[in-house]
Tab-separated table of C-alpha atoms in Angstrom:
chain	number	residue	atom	x	y	z
A	1	UNK	CA	-46.022	183.962	113.799
A	2	UNK	CA	-43.365	186.713	113.762
A	3	UNK	CA	-46.116	189.340	113.712
A	4	UNK	CA	-47.953	187.587	116.508
A	5	UNK	CA	-44.876	187.450	118.692
A	6	UNK	CA	-44.158	191.148	118.159
A	7	UNK	CA	-47.799	192.061	118.664
A	8	UNK	CA	-48.269	190.125	121.825
A	9	UNK	CA	-44.944	191.153	123.307
A	10	UNK	CA	-46.057	194.751	123.057
A	11	UNK	CA	-49.712	194.410	124.014
A	12	UNK	CA	-49.200	194.117	127.721
A	13	UNK	CA	-46.883	197.127	127.784
A	14	UNK	CA	-49.309	199.146	125.713
A	15	UNK	CA	-52.369	198.366	127.769
A	16	UNK	CA	-50.399	199.238	130.871
A	17	UNK	CA	-50.166	202.936	129.985
A	18	UNK	CA	-51.593	205.526	127.645
A	19	UNK	CA	-48.172	207.186	127.608
A	20	UNK	CA	-44.888	206.101	129.217
A	21	UNK	CA	-45.694	205.862	132.906
A	22	UNK	CA	-43.888	205.095	136.130
A	23	UNK	CA	-45.227	203.463	139.248
A	24	UNK	CA	-43.802	205.311	142.215
A	25	UNK	CA	-45.672	203.230	144.773
A	26	UNK	CA	-43.367	201.691	147.307
A	27	UNK	CA	-40.171	203.424	146.170
A	28	UNK	CA	-37.371	203.765	148.717
A	29	UNK	CA	-37.630	207.240	150.197
A	30	UNK	CA	-33.823	207.490	150.360
A	31	UNK	CA	-33.508	207.205	146.580
A	32	UNK	CA	-33.943	210.176	144.219
A	33	UNK	CA	-37.533	210.548	143.024
A	34	UNK	CA	-38.322	211.592	139.458
A	35	UNK	CA	-41.490	213.222	140.710
A	36	UNK	CA	-39.429	215.866	142.541
A	37	UNK	CA	-38.740	217.562	139.209
A	38	UNK	CA	-35.338	216.162	138.319
A	39	UNK	CA	-33.171	217.577	135.534
A	40	UNK	CA	-31.718	214.460	133.912
A	41	UNK	CA	-28.038	214.287	132.974
A	42	UNK	CA	-28.628	211.900	130.053
A	43	UNK	CA	-31.338	209.714	128.522
A	44	UNK	CA	-30.851	206.843	126.069
A	45	UNK	CA	-32.488	203.602	125.002
A	46	UNK	CA	-30.388	200.470	125.415
A	47	UNK	CA	-30.044	197.689	122.829
A	48	UNK	CA	-33.237	196.031	124.129
A	49	UNK	CA	-35.400	199.135	123.881
A	50	UNK	CA	-35.377	200.050	127.577
A	51	UNK	CA	-35.077	203.792	128.082
A	52	UNK	CA	-32.508	204.688	130.747
A	53	UNK	CA	-32.611	208.005	132.618
A	54	UNK	CA	-29.431	209.174	134.402
A	55	UNK	CA	-29.082	211.599	137.293
A	56	UNK	CA	-25.854	211.831	139.261
A	57	UNK	CA	-24.808	208.356	140.343
A	58	UNK	CA	-28.346	206.935	139.923
A	59	UNK	CA	-30.453	205.806	136.991
A	60	UNK	CA	-33.963	204.609	136.180
A	61	UNK	CA	-34.552	201.764	133.730
A	62	UNK	CA	-37.734	202.248	131.752
A	63	UNK	CA	-40.687	204.545	132.284
A	64	UNK	CA	-41.585	202.979	135.613
A	65	UNK	CA	-39.744	201.698	138.634
A	66	UNK	CA	-37.443	203.087	141.329
A	67	UNK	CA	-33.970	204.564	140.991
A	68	UNK	CA	-30.853	202.434	141.371
A	69	UNK	CA	-27.131	203.107	141.459
A	70	UNK	CA	-25.610	203.484	138.004
A	71	UNK	CA	-22.711	201.196	138.851
A	72	UNK	CA	-25.115	198.314	139.478
A	73	UNK	CA	-25.599	198.112	135.690
A	74	UNK	CA	-22.539	199.929	134.347
A	75	UNK	CA	-19.903	199.432	137.010
A	76	UNK	CA	-17.046	200.996	135.020
A	77	UNK	CA	-18.798	204.380	134.991
A	78	UNK	CA	-18.054	204.800	138.669
A	79	UNK	CA	-16.069	201.978	140.259
A	80	UNK	CA	-13.030	202.301	138.027
A	81	UNK	CA	-13.137	205.996	137.206
A	82	UNK	CA	-14.924	207.590	140.175
A	83	UNK	CA	-17.109	209.728	137.944
A	84	UNK	CA	-20.390	210.725	139.519
A	85	UNK	CA	-22.505	211.447	136.456
A	86	UNK	CA	-22.956	210.878	132.718
A	87	UNK	CA	-22.709	213.966	130.479
A	88	UNK	CA	-24.461	212.482	127.427
A	89	UNK	CA	-25.506	209.137	125.968
A	90	UNK	CA	-27.009	207.623	122.834
A	91	UNK	CA	-27.622	204.253	121.186
A	92	UNK	CA	-26.220	203.718	117.702
A	93	UNK	CA	-28.420	201.638	115.400
A	94	UNK	CA	-26.197	200.576	112.498
A	95	UNK	CA	-27.203	197.192	110.992
A	96	UNK	CA	-24.570	197.555	108.243
A	97	UNK	CA	-21.788	197.591	110.831
A	98	UNK	CA	-22.288	194.879	113.413
A	99	UNK	CA	-19.276	196.125	115.372
A	100	UNK	CA	-21.309	199.207	116.346
A	101	UNK	CA	-24.881	197.993	115.873
A	102	UNK	CA	-27.027	198.771	118.921
A	103	UNK	CA	-24.050	199.752	121.034
A	104	UNK	CA	-24.706	202.383	123.694
A	105	UNK	CA	-22.199	205.212	124.057
A	106	UNK	CA	-21.701	207.176	127.270
A	107	UNK	CA	-19.738	210.436	127.417
A	108	UNK	CA	-18.052	211.522	130.641
A	109	UNK	CA	-15.823	214.593	130.579
A	110	UNK	CA	-13.359	213.885	127.701
A	111	UNK	CA	-13.916	210.109	127.582
A	112	UNK	CA	-16.336	207.857	125.685
A	113	UNK	CA	-17.486	204.428	126.877
A	114	UNK	CA	-19.052	201.840	124.535
A	115	UNK	CA	-21.344	199.204	126.035
A	116	UNK	CA	-23.226	196.228	124.674
A	117	UNK	CA	-25.412	194.089	126.920
A	118	UNK	CA	-24.214	196.231	129.831
A	119	UNK	CA	-20.635	195.093	129.137
A	120	UNK	CA	-17.860	197.589	128.442
A	121	UNK	CA	-16.269	196.961	125.055
A	122	UNK	CA	-12.566	196.164	124.813
A	123	UNK	CA	-10.393	199.265	124.469
A	124	UNK	CA	-12.810	201.576	126.281
A	125	UNK	CA	-12.927	204.137	127.709
A	126	UNK	CA	-10.983	206.204	125.192
A	127	UNK	CA	-10.745	209.903	124.295
A	128	UNK	CA	-13.874	211.183	122.538
A	129	UNK	CA	-11.751	212.344	119.595
A	130	UNK	CA	-10.620	208.775	118.899
A	131	UNK	CA	-14.163	207.666	118.063
A	132	UNK	CA	-15.803	210.972	117.147
A	133	UNK	CA	-13.201	213.386	115.720
A	134	UNK	CA	-14.268	216.999	115.927
A	135	UNK	CA	-16.647	216.487	118.844
A	136	UNK	CA	-15.880	218.516	121.998
A	137	UNK	CA	-15.612	217.204	125.547
A	138	UNK	CA	-17.930	217.996	128.473
A	139	UNK	CA	-21.043	217.586	126.332
A	140	UNK	CA	-24.577	218.415	127.424
A	141	UNK	CA	-26.466	215.798	125.397
A	142	UNK	CA	-26.350	213.504	122.362
A	143	UNK	CA	-28.856	211.628	120.193
A	144	UNK	CA	-28.766	209.453	117.077
A	145	UNK	CA	-30.548	210.795	113.976
A	146	UNK	CA	-30.891	208.263	111.117
A	147	UNK	CA	-31.015	209.173	107.430
A	148	UNK	CA	-34.498	210.220	106.468
A	149	UNK	CA	-34.986	212.104	109.695
A	150	UNK	CA	-31.616	213.842	109.222
A	151	UNK	CA	-29.910	214.377	105.857
A	152	UNK	CA	-27.472	211.509	106.558
A	153	UNK	CA	-26.989	208.930	109.297
A	154	UNK	CA	-25.863	211.261	112.050
A	155	UNK	CA	-25.357	211.865	115.723
A	156	UNK	CA	-26.341	215.232	117.162
A	157	UNK	CA	-24.020	216.398	119.954
A	158	UNK	CA	-25.283	219.301	122.077
A	159	UNK	CA	-23.135	221.817	123.952
A	160	UNK	CA	-24.872	224.980	124.980
A	161	UNK	CA	-26.846	226.297	122.007
A	162	UNK	CA	-24.371	224.722	119.554
A	163	UNK	CA	-25.197	221.398	117.907
A	164	UNK	CA	-22.381	219.387	116.345
A	165	UNK	CA	-23.902	217.268	113.567
A	166	UNK	CA	-21.605	214.263	113.136
A	167	UNK	CA	-21.952	212.300	109.878
A	168	UNK	CA	-21.430	208.655	110.839
A	169	UNK	CA	-20.227	207.578	107.378
A	170	UNK	CA	-17.929	210.470	106.454
A	171	UNK	CA	-16.983	211.503	110.017
A	172	UNK	CA	-17.473	215.139	108.988
A	173	UNK	CA	-18.904	217.601	111.499
A	174	UNK	CA	-21.157	220.603	110.873
A	175	UNK	CA	-21.867	223.041	113.687
A	176	UNK	CA	-25.265	224.675	113.978
A	177	UNK	CA	-26.504	227.195	116.535
A	178	UNK	CA	-30.084	226.713	117.681
A	179	UNK	CA	-30.757	229.754	119.837
A	180	UNK	CA	-34.527	229.198	119.974
A	181	UNK	CA	-34.141	225.746	121.534
A	182	UNK	CA	-33.467	225.618	125.284
A	183	UNK	CA	-30.060	224.323	126.384
A	184	UNK	CA	-30.668	220.566	126.515
A	185	UNK	CA	-29.257	218.567	129.406
A	186	UNK	CA	-30.467	215.373	127.689
A	187	UNK	CA	-32.150	214.485	124.401
A	188	UNK	CA	-34.370	211.506	123.555
A	189	UNK	CA	-35.406	210.198	120.138
A	190	UNK	CA	-38.680	208.367	120.577
A	191	UNK	CA	-40.979	207.123	117.791
A	192	UNK	CA	-39.187	209.345	115.235
A	193	UNK	CA	-39.721	212.435	117.391
A	194	UNK	CA	-36.985	214.376	119.187
A	195	UNK	CA	-37.286	215.719	122.728
A	196	UNK	CA	-34.957	218.193	124.430
A	197	UNK	CA	-35.103	217.835	128.226
A	198	UNK	CA	-34.289	220.910	130.309
A	199	UNK	CA	-35.080	221.239	133.984
A	200	UNK	CA	-38.119	219.045	134.615
A	201	UNK	CA	-39.550	220.042	131.233
A	202	UNK	CA	-39.115	218.893	127.646
A	203	UNK	CA	-39.473	220.555	124.259
A	204	UNK	CA	-40.018	218.702	121.000
A	205	UNK	CA	-37.923	219.930	118.068
A	206	UNK	CA	-37.020	219.344	114.438
A	207	UNK	CA	-33.646	217.495	114.273
A	208	UNK	CA	-32.607	219.250	111.043
A	209	UNK	CA	-33.567	222.864	111.727
A	210	UNK	CA	-33.831	222.909	115.514
A	211	UNK	CA	-37.254	224.498	115.138
A	212	UNK	CA	-39.533	223.957	118.137
A	213	UNK	CA	-42.601	221.913	117.217
A	214	UNK	CA	-46.033	223.500	117.175
A	215	UNK	CA	-47.757	223.094	120.517
A	216	UNK	CA	-47.668	224.259	124.110
A	217	UNK	CA	-43.956	223.762	124.799
A	218	UNK	CA	-42.196	223.335	127.103
A	219	UNK	CA	-44.195	220.560	128.781
A	220	UNK	CA	-43.655	218.977	132.170
A	221	UNK	CA	-41.966	215.578	131.792
A	222	UNK	CA	-43.845	214.351	134.850
A	223	UNK	CA	-47.069	214.419	132.862
A	224	UNK	CA	-45.741	212.266	130.038
A	225	UNK	CA	-42.652	210.248	130.953
A	226	UNK	CA	-43.551	209.079	134.436
A	227	UNK	CA	-46.555	208.810	136.702
A	228	UNK	CA	-46.568	211.273	139.555
A	229	UNK	CA	-49.251	212.293	142.065
A	230	UNK	CA	-51.013	215.413	140.830
A	231	UNK	CA	-49.527	215.160	137.334
A	232	UNK	CA	-51.975	212.815	135.656
A	233	UNK	CA	-52.479	213.168	131.917
A	234	UNK	CA	-55.574	211.004	131.600
A	235	UNK	CA	-55.891	207.334	130.838
A	236	UNK	CA	-54.494	204.542	132.991
A	237	UNK	CA	-54.852	201.202	131.244
A	238	UNK	CA	-54.351	198.197	133.475
A	239	UNK	CA	-52.311	195.187	132.452
A	240	UNK	CA	-54.859	192.576	131.301
A	241	UNK	CA	-54.960	188.939	132.146
A	242	UNK	CA	-54.220	186.710	129.169
A	243	UNK	CA	-57.809	185.519	129.255
A	244	UNK	CA	-59.035	189.128	128.945
A	245	UNK	CA	-57.136	190.206	125.813
A	246	UNK	CA	-59.432	191.574	123.107
A	247	UNK	CA	-58.240	193.341	119.940
A	248	UNK	CA	-60.286	195.456	117.551
A	249	UNK	CA	-57.954	195.774	114.555
A	250	UNK	CA	-54.392	195.368	113.251
A	251	UNK	CA	-52.736	196.901	110.188
A	252	UNK	CA	-49.390	197.783	108.608
A	253	UNK	CA	-48.961	200.972	106.604
A	254	UNK	CA	-46.864	201.344	103.450
A	255	UNK	CA	-43.811	202.356	105.501
A	256	UNK	CA	-43.932	199.094	107.432
A	257	UNK	CA	-45.267	200.603	110.642
A	258	UNK	CA	-47.490	198.088	112.440
A	259	UNK	CA	-50.421	199.185	114.563
A	260	UNK	CA	-52.937	197.419	116.722
A	261	UNK	CA	-56.120	198.917	118.140
A	262	UNK	CA	-57.872	197.883	121.340
A	263	UNK	CA	-60.703	199.933	122.770
A	264	UNK	CA	-59.654	203.592	122.957
A	265	UNK	CA	-55.918	202.950	122.413
A	266	UNK	CA	-53.455	202.106	119.675
A	267	UNK	CA	-49.840	200.943	119.721
A	268	UNK	CA	-46.952	201.020	117.279
A	269	UNK	CA	-45.811	197.390	117.144
A	270	UNK	CA	-42.626	198.016	115.163
A	271	UNK	CA	-41.312	200.351	117.863
A	272	UNK	CA	-40.173	197.675	120.314
A	273	UNK	CA	-36.548	198.891	120.049
A	274	UNK	CA	-37.652	202.194	121.533
A	275	UNK	CA	-40.112	200.773	124.016
A	276	UNK	CA	-43.700	199.797	123.305
A	277	UNK	CA	-46.283	202.316	124.435
A	278	UNK	CA	-49.990	202.858	123.956
A	279	UNK	CA	-51.749	206.120	123.153
A	280	UNK	CA	-55.342	207.250	122.790
A	281	UNK	CA	-56.431	206.685	119.187
A	282	UNK	CA	-57.477	210.338	119.033
A	283	UNK	CA	-53.849	211.374	119.551
A	284	UNK	CA	-53.071	210.290	115.975
A	285	UNK	CA	-56.539	210.185	114.392
A	286	UNK	CA	-58.482	212.893	116.195
A	287	UNK	CA	-61.730	212.164	114.379
A	288	UNK	CA	-61.941	208.589	115.739
A	289	UNK	CA	-63.428	209.538	119.085
A	290	UNK	CA	-65.350	206.279	119.477
A	291	UNK	CA	-62.593	203.817	118.568
A	292	UNK	CA	-62.574	201.556	115.502
A	293	UNK	CA	-64.245	198.354	114.360
A	294	UNK	CA	-61.748	197.497	111.609
A	295	UNK	CA	-58.689	199.010	109.931
A	296	UNK	CA	-56.655	198.306	106.786
A	297	UNK	CA	-54.008	200.149	104.746
A	298	UNK	CA	-53.890	200.620	100.973
A	299	UNK	CA	-51.840	202.907	98.682
A	300	UNK	CA	-50.481	205.291	101.311
A	301	UNK	CA	-53.850	205.538	103.024
A	302	UNK	CA	-55.342	204.066	106.184
A	303	UNK	CA	-58.997	203.040	106.061
A	304	UNK	CA	-60.760	203.103	109.416
A	305	UNK	CA	-64.228	201.643	109.771
A	306	UNK	CA	-66.624	202.465	112.573
A	307	UNK	CA	-70.185	201.184	112.381
A	308	UNK	CA	-71.401	202.017	108.852
A	309	UNK	CA	-68.847	204.770	108.177
A	310	UNK	CA	-65.427	204.694	106.463
A	311	UNK	CA	-62.765	207.258	107.352
A	312	UNK	CA	-59.747	207.461	105.017
A	313	UNK	CA	-56.559	209.133	106.265
A	314	UNK	CA	-53.364	209.984	104.452
A	315	UNK	CA	-50.462	207.981	105.880
A	316	UNK	CA	-48.483	211.092	106.668
A	317	UNK	CA	-47.067	212.605	109.815
A	318	UNK	CA	-50.389	214.280	110.581
A	319	UNK	CA	-52.765	211.437	109.564
A	320	UNK	CA	-54.886	213.904	107.623
A	321	UNK	CA	-58.503	212.936	106.987
A	322	UNK	CA	-59.177	213.092	103.248
A	323	UNK	CA	-61.683	215.723	102.249
A	324	UNK	CA	-65.218	214.402	101.877
A	325	UNK	CA	-64.868	211.661	104.489
A	326	UNK	CA	-66.320	209.857	106.309
A	327	UNK	CA	-68.502	208.124	103.742
A	328	UNK	CA	-70.856	205.217	104.136
A	329	UNK	CA	-69.579	201.650	103.761
A	330	UNK	CA	-72.059	201.169	100.940
A	331	UNK	CA	-70.752	204.162	99.001
A	332	UNK	CA	-67.064	203.378	99.547
A	333	UNK	CA	-66.869	199.555	99.521
A	334	UNK	CA	-70.258	198.429	98.253
A	335	UNK	CA	-71.270	196.650	101.463
A	336	UNK	CA	-73.513	197.223	104.421
A	337	UNK	CA	-72.219	197.467	107.973
A	338	UNK	CA	-71.373	196.513	110.588
A	339	UNK	CA	-67.945	194.942	109.963
A	340	UNK	CA	-66.125	192.629	112.396
A	341	UNK	CA	-62.610	192.711	110.892
A	342	UNK	CA	-60.644	193.457	107.718
A	343	UNK	CA	-57.258	192.488	106.332
A	344	UNK	CA	-55.264	193.114	103.166
A	345	UNK	CA	-52.401	190.828	102.190
A	346	UNK	CA	-49.089	192.252	100.894
A	347	UNK	CA	-49.025	193.322	97.227
A	348	UNK	CA	-52.729	192.559	96.734
A	349	UNK	CA	-55.692	194.748	95.838
A	350	UNK	CA	-58.486	192.727	97.421
A	351	UNK	CA	-59.472	193.650	100.951
A	352	UNK	CA	-61.050	190.787	102.880
A	353	UNK	CA	-63.951	191.897	105.038
A	354	UNK	CA	-65.327	189.706	107.793
A	355	UNK	CA	-69.009	190.206	108.600
A	356	UNK	CA	-70.314	187.804	111.183
A	357	UNK	CA	-69.648	184.293	109.890
A	358	UNK	CA	-68.851	185.311	106.300
A	359	UNK	CA	-65.756	186.699	104.543
A	360	UNK	CA	-66.258	189.058	101.592
A	361	UNK	CA	-63.692	190.129	99.021
A	362	UNK	CA	-63.733	193.661	97.573
A	363	UNK	CA	-61.401	194.652	94.726
A	364	UNK	CA	-60.016	198.063	95.669
A	365	UNK	CA	-58.651	198.661	92.171
A	366	UNK	CA	-62.119	198.464	90.591
A	367	UNK	CA	-64.593	201.300	90.110
A	368	UNK	CA	-67.177	201.166	91.518
A	369	UNK	CA	-66.084	198.843	94.277
A	370	UNK	CA	-68.246	195.827	94.877
A	371	UNK	CA	-68.134	192.377	96.454
A	372	UNK	CA	-66.324	189.884	94.214
A	373	UNK	CA	-66.188	186.859	96.557
A	374	UNK	CA	-68.402	185.683	99.395
A	375	UNK	CA	-67.571	182.614	101.507
A	376	UNK	CA	-68.815	181.218	104.820
A	377	UNK	CA	-66.373	181.029	107.717
A	378	UNK	CA	-65.919	178.173	110.184
A	379	UNK	CA	-65.410	180.764	112.958
A	380	UNK	CA	-67.847	183.392	114.144
A	381	UNK	CA	-67.444	186.426	116.404
A	382	UNK	CA	-63.971	187.289	115.084
A	383	UNK	CA	-62.442	190.415	116.640
A	384	UNK	CA	-59.480	191.194	114.360
A	385	UNK	CA	-57.408	189.735	111.537
A	386	UNK	CA	-54.060	190.411	109.925
A	387	UNK	CA	-52.198	189.129	106.865
A	388	UNK	CA	-48.474	189.166	106.145
A	389	UNK	CA	-45.955	186.962	104.349
A	390	UNK	CA	-46.422	184.267	107.005
A	391	UNK	CA	-50.168	183.945	106.400
A	392	UNK	CA	-53.310	185.125	108.136
A	393	UNK	CA	-53.809	185.393	111.884
A	394	UNK	CA	-57.398	185.627	113.094
A	395	UNK	CA	-58.011	186.789	116.657
A	396	UNK	CA	-60.996	185.930	118.805
A	397	UNK	CA	-60.812	187.101	122.372
A	398	UNK	CA	-57.783	185.592	124.038
A	399	UNK	CA	-57.274	182.993	121.298
A	400	UNK	CA	-55.985	183.099	117.748
A	401	UNK	CA	-56.129	180.906	114.616
A	402	UNK	CA	-53.449	180.703	111.958
A	403	UNK	CA	-54.088	180.081	108.230
A	404	UNK	CA	-51.490	179.735	105.499
A	405	UNK	CA	-53.253	182.254	103.245
A	406	UNK	CA	-56.418	184.242	102.683
A	407	UNK	CA	-57.547	181.555	100.242
A	408	UNK	CA	-57.088	178.854	102.883
A	409	UNK	CA	-59.168	180.870	105.319
A	410	UNK	CA	-61.890	181.442	102.721
A	411	UNK	CA	-62.321	177.794	101.703
A	412	UNK	CA	-61.819	176.185	105.123
A	413	UNK	CA	-64.857	174.509	106.564
A	414	UNK	CA	-63.268	173.348	109.803
A	415	UNK	CA	-61.525	175.777	112.118
A	416	UNK	CA	-57.921	175.007	113.035
A	417	UNK	CA	-56.965	174.439	116.630
A	418	UNK	CA	-57.454	177.615	118.670
A	419	UNK	CA	-54.233	178.639	120.416
A	420	UNK	CA	-54.367	180.546	123.667
A	421	UNK	CA	-52.442	183.738	124.210
A	422	UNK	CA	-49.946	182.949	126.958
A	423	UNK	CA	-47.672	184.913	129.311
A	424	UNK	CA	-44.664	183.610	127.364
A	425	UNK	CA	-46.045	185.215	124.215
A	426	UNK	CA	-47.029	188.622	125.562
A	427	UNK	CA	-46.110	188.890	129.216
A	428	UNK	CA	-49.717	189.136	130.313
A	429	UNK	CA	-50.877	187.865	133.686
A	430	UNK	CA	-52.183	184.313	134.075
C-alpha cells in the first residue's frame, strides 16, 4: 500500500503537466508575473517538496499559481528585519541529523534563517559564520549537493564565479572558480540535476566540475518551469478524474527509482520531495516513440515491451539502448505478444507476464528463457502490475486489487474486492 499511496499521490500532478507548469490564468495584474522574464533571487524546495521561487518581497509556491508576499509564509524575513529580498536559499536533507533534516535555510545579507514548517527555528536569525564557517555574506545562490552527486555531503554557495563547496560533516570549505558558468542568481537541484538561473534563463551544470551540460544552453525558464503565452514546450496533460485513471506500467530500477507510465508520459514516483512531474517517455527513452505496454527492471537494466518487441536499456544516466535491440518477445522471453502487464518481485529472477486472463512465469536466469509456469487469472483486462515487499498491486482502469504475493495472485480463483482510486489517495477529481 505504501507504493500505491506514493504512486497515486503523484499521478495527478504528473498528468497535469509534461514539465513543471504554471497556470497564469486569472492572476492579479498588480502582482509580479513570472512570464515577464523575471530574474529570481532564490529558488528552493521546502520540506514538503514544493519549489519556492523568490523575487523581491514576493514568492511563488510551486510551478503554478500567482505570486504572494513573502511575509505571508515567512513573516520574519520582512516584518521583523525589513529586508526586501532573499539572497540565497536551500533545503538540507540530512536524515542522520534530525535537528537539521529537511530544514530550509535562507540567507539575507550576513544573516542565516532556519525554517521548518514555515516556522523560524529558535536562535535564528544568526550570523552566517555561526552555522557555516568560511562562507561569505551577500551570497548569490546556494544548493545542497548530496554524496554521490558531490564527493561528500555538501552545500554549494555561489558568489560571482566563485563556488564555496562546504562539507557538511567536516565543515571544511573549498573554493572553486567556474568561469564558464554564468553568474547564478539562484540554483535549483531537481531530480539529481543542477540548474543555474540567470536572467530569465537557466543553464544545467555538473555540480563537481561546473561544466555546462551538453545541449542548447542557456534555455528560457518560461518554456520549462512555468506556463506562459507564446512559450509552450509541447504537451499539456489535463488532470484526470479518478474514474479516468489508466496506467500502462510500473517499475523500480536497481537504484530504487520508481517509475510509472501512462500513455506518452512517465513519472518518477520517488521524487515527491522535489515535486512530482511528468515527462514525455521519449525524453528518457528516445526510442519509445509509441509508449509502452509493459515494463520491468532486472540486473541494472530496464526491459520495455511494446507489441511484440522488447527494448532493453542500461539503467544509467542516459538510458542507453543495448546494441542489437529491440528483439522479438519470442527470441528474448520465449513468448508471443501482445503483453498486458509484467512485474518482478524483489530479489527474484522470475518475471511474471500477464497475457489476457493468464499469468506466465519466465526464469530470467535461464538460457534460453522459456515459460516455466502458466496459471489462469480471476481478472482479465489488467492494465499494469507491480510487486514490492508489501505484495502485488494489480491495476485495472480506475480500480486496483491487492495480493499478498505473486504466488497468491497465481493460484487465486476468485478476485479480491476491487478498490476504487479516490481523491484522498491521489488528489484526482471526483
